[in-house]
Short mmCIF file of C-alpha atoms in Angstrom, two decimals:
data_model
loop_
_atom_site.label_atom_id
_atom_site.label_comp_id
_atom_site.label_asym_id
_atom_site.label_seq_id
_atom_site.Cartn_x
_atom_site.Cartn_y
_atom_site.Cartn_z
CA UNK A 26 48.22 -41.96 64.23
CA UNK A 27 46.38 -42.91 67.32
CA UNK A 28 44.38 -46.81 66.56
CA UNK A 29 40.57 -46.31 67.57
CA UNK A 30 38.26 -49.32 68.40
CA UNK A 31 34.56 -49.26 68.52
CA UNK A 32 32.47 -51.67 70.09
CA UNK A 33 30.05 -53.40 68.74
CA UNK A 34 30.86 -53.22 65.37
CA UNK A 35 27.16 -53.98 64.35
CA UNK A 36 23.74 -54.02 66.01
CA UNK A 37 20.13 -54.90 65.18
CA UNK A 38 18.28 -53.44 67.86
CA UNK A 39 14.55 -52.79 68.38
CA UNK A 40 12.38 -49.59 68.11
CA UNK A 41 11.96 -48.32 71.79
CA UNK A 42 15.27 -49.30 73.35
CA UNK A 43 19.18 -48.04 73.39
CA UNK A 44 22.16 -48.68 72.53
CA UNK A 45 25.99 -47.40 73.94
CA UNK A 46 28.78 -47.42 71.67
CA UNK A 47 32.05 -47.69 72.73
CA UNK A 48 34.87 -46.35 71.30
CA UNK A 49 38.66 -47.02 72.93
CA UNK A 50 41.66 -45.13 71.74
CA UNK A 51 45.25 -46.64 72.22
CA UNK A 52 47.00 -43.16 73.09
CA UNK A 53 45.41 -40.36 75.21
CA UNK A 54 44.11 -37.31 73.43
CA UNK A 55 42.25 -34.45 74.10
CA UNK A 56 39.52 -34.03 71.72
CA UNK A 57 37.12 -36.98 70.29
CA UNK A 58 34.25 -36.63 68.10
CA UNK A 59 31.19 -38.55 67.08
CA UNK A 60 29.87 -38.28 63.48
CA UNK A 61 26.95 -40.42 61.95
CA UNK A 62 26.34 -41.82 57.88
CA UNK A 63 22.96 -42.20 57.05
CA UNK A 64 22.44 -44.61 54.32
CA UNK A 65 23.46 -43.47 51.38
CA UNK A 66 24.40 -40.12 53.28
CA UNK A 67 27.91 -38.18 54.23
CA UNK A 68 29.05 -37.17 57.44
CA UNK A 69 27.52 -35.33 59.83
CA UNK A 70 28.96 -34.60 62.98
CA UNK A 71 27.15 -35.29 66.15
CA UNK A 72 29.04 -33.75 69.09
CA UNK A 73 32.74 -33.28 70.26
CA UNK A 74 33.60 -34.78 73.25
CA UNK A 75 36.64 -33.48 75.80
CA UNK A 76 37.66 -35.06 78.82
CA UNK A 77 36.50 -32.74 82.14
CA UNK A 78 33.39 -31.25 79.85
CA UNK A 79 30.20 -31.59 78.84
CA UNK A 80 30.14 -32.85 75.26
CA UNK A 81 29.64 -29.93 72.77
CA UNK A 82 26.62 -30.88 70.37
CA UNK A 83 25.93 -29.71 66.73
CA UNK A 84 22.68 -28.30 65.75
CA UNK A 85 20.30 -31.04 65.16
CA UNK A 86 21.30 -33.06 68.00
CA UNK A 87 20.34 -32.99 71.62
CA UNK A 88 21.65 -34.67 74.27
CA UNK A 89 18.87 -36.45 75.84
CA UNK A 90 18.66 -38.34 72.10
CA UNK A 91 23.01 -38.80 72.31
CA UNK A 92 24.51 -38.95 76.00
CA UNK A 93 27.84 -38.77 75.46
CA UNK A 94 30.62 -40.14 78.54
CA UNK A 95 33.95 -38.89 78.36
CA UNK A 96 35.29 -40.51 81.47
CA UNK A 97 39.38 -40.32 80.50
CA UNK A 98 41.43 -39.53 77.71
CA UNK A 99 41.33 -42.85 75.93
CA UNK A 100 37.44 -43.34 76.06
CA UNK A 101 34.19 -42.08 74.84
CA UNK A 102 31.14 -43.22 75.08
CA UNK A 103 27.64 -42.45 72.11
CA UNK A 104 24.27 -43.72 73.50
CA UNK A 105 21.26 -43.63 71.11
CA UNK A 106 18.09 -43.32 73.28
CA UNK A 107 14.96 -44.15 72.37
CA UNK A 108 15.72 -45.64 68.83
CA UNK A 109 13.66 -45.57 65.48
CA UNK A 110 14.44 -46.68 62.28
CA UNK A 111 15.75 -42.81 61.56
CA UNK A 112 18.30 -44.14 63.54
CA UNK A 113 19.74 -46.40 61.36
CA UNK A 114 23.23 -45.27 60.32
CA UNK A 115 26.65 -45.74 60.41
CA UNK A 116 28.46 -44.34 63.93
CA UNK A 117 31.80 -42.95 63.34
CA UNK A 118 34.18 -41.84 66.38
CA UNK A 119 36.99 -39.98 65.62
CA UNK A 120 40.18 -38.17 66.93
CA UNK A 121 41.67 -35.30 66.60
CA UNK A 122 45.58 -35.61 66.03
CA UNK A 123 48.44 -33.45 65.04
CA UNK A 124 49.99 -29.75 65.43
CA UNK A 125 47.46 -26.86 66.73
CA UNK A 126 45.43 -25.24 64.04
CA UNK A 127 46.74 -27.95 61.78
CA UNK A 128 44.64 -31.26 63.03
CA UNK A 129 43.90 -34.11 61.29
CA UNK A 130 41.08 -36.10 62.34
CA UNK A 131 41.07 -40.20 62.37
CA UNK A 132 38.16 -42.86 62.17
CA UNK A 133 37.52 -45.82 63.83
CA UNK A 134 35.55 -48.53 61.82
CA UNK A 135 32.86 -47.50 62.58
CA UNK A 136 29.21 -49.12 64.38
CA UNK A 137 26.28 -50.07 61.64
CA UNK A 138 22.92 -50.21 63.79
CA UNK A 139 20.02 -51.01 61.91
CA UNK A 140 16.91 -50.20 64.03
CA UNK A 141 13.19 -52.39 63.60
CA UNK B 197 28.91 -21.74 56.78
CA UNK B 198 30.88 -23.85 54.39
CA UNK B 199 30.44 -26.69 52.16
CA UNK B 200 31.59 -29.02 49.78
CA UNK B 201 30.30 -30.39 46.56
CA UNK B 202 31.18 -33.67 44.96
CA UNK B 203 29.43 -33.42 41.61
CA UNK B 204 30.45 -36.66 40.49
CA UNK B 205 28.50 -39.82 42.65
CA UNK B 206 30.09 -42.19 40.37
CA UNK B 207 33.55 -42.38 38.71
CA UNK B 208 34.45 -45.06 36.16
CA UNK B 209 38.28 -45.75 35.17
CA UNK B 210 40.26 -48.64 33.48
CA UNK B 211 42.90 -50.19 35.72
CA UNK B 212 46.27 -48.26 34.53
CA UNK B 213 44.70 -45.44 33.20
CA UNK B 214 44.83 -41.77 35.28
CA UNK B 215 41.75 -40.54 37.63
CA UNK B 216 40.29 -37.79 38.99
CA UNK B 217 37.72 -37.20 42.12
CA UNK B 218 36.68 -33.65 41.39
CA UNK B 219 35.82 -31.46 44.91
CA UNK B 220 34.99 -28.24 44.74
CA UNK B 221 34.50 -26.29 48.74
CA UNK B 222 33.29 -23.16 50.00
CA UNK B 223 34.67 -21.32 53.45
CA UNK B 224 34.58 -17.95 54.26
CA UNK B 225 37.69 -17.66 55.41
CA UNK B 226 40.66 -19.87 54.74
CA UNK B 227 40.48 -23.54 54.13
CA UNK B 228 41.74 -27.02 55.51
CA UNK B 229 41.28 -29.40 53.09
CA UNK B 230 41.18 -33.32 53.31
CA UNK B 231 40.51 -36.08 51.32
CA UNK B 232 39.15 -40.10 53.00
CA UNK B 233 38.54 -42.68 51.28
CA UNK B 234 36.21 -45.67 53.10
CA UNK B 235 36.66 -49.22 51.55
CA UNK B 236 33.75 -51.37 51.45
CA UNK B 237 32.30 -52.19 55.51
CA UNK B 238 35.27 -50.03 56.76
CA UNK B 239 35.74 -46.98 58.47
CA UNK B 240 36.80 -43.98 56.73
CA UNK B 241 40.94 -43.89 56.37
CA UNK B 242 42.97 -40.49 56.03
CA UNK B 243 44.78 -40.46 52.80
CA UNK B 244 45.66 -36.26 52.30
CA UNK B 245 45.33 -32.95 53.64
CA UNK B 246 46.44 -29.21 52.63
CA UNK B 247 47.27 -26.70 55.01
CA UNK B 248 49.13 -24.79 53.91
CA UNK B 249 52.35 -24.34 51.15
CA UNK B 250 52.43 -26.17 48.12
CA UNK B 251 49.59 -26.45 45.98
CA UNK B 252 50.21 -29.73 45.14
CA UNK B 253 49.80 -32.34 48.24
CA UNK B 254 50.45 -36.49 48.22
CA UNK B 255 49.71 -38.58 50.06
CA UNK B 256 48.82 -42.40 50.33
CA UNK B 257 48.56 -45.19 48.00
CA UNK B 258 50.05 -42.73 45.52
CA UNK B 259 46.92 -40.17 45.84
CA UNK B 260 47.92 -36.43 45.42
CA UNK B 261 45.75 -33.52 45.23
CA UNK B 262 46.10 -30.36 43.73
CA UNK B 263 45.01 -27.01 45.80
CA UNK B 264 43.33 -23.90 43.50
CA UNK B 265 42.76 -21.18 45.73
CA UNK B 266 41.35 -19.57 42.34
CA UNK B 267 38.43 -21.85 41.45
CA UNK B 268 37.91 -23.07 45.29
CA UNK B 269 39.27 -27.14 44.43
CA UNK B 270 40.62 -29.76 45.76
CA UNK B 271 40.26 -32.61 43.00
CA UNK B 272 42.34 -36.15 43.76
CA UNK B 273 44.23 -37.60 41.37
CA UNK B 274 46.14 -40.81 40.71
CA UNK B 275 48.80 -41.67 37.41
CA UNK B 276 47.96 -45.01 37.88
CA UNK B 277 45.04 -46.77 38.67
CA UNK B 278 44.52 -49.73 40.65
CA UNK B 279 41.41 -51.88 40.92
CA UNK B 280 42.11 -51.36 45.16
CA UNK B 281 41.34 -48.15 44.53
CA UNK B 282 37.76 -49.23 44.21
CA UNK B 283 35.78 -46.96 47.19
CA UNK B 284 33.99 -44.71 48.16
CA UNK B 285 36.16 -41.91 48.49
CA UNK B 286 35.28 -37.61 50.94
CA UNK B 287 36.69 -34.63 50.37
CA UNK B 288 36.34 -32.67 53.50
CA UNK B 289 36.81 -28.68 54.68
CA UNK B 290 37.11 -27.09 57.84
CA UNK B 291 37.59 -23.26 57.96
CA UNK B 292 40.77 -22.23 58.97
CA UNK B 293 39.68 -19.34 60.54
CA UNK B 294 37.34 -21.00 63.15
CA UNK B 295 40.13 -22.16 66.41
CA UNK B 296 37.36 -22.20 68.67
CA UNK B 297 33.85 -22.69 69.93
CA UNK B 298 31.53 -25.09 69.00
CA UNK B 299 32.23 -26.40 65.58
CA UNK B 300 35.50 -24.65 65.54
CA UNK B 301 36.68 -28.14 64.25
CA UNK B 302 33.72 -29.62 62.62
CA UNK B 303 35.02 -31.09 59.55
CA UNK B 304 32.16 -30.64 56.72
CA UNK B 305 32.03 -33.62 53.87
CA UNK B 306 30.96 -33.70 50.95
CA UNK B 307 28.42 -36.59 49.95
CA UNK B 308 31.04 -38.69 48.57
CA UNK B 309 32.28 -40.09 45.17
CA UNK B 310 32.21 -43.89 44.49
CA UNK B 311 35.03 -44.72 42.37
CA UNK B 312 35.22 -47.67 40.48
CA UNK B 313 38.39 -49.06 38.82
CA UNK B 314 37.61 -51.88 36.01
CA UNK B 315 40.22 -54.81 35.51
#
């Protein structure tokens, strides 16, 4: 399976401001995907991102709130704009690996932003 | 729509002894099923999935799961456990039936099962 980086791995960031999350893939694939944990909380997914498209969002999430960047096939960008302490959560990217119809989808570790 | 239920939040064992992580899901058409687990200040790692075939699926660490079309689960079980096994541990659906469009691979969790394993 493909290794997935995020970067930071951690924020504290203020009400107000933004933050881009970086996630870096070590083998080119097609489709990525952005999921958040809310304390306490499951998954949810945010939006899938391909490379050469706009970033399909789920309901609930907008993209003025979550730009998305998919600039090749080994990196994705998640911005959180205009942050409030709803924000807090756990940001999970994720691939999509594996025979069609028959996908398996891996994590990276994962960004923990905690919002003032 | 589907959905998964976890109706356990908590799971106790004794090191050595066998567990179960119950999952129950709901789809309307056919089902992918997967199981995570996410250690402590980790991402989530893949440890199973069904697709299709056998019922019975392993995977990781020893992990297996057992697929019942007939009462819609997808419980995880181990012989043995280890106190490693300590996590918090998703089972996950996506509907088979759903190759496109948004969501078409939206993978829907349950709210997760924390498993403990004491020495």
């Amino acid at each position: 399976s493909a290794v997935i980086s995020q970067k930071p791995s951690r924020d504290i960031c203020q009400r107000g401001t933004s933050l881009t999350i970086q996630c870096q893939v070590d083998s080119q694939v097609t489709m990525m995907f952005w999921y958040r944990q809310q304390p306490g909380q499951s998954l949810t997914l945010i939006a899938t991102a391909n490379q050469g498209s706009e970033a399909t969002y789920e309901s609930g999430f907008v993209i003025d709130k979550f730009p998305i960047s998919r600039p090749n096939l080994t990196f994705s960008t998640l911005t959180v704009s205009n942050m409030s302490p709803e924000d807090s959560s756990i940001y999970l990217c994720t691939t999509s690996q594996g025979a069609i119809g028959q996908e398996t989808q891996y994590f990276g570790p994962g960004t923990r932003l905690l919002v003032l | 729509a589907q959905s998964v239920a976890q109706p356990e939040d908590q799971v106790n064992v004794a090191e050595g002894n066998p567990l179960t992580v119950k999952c129950t899901y709901s789809v309307s058409g056919n089902p992918y099923l997967f199981w995570y687990v996410q250690y402590p200040n980790r991402g989530l790692q893949f440890l199973l999935k069904y697709i299709t075939g056998d019922n019975l699926v392993k995977g990781s660490y020893g992990f297996e799961a057992e697929f019942n079309k007939s009462q819609t689960s997808f419980h995880l079980k181990k012989p043995s456990a280890l106190v490693s096994d300590s996590a918090l541990y998703f089972c996950a659906v996506r509907d088979r039936g759903r190759n496109s469009g948004a969501g078409s691979y939206q993978l829907t969790f349950g709210k997760g099962t924390k498993l403990s394993v004491i020495p």
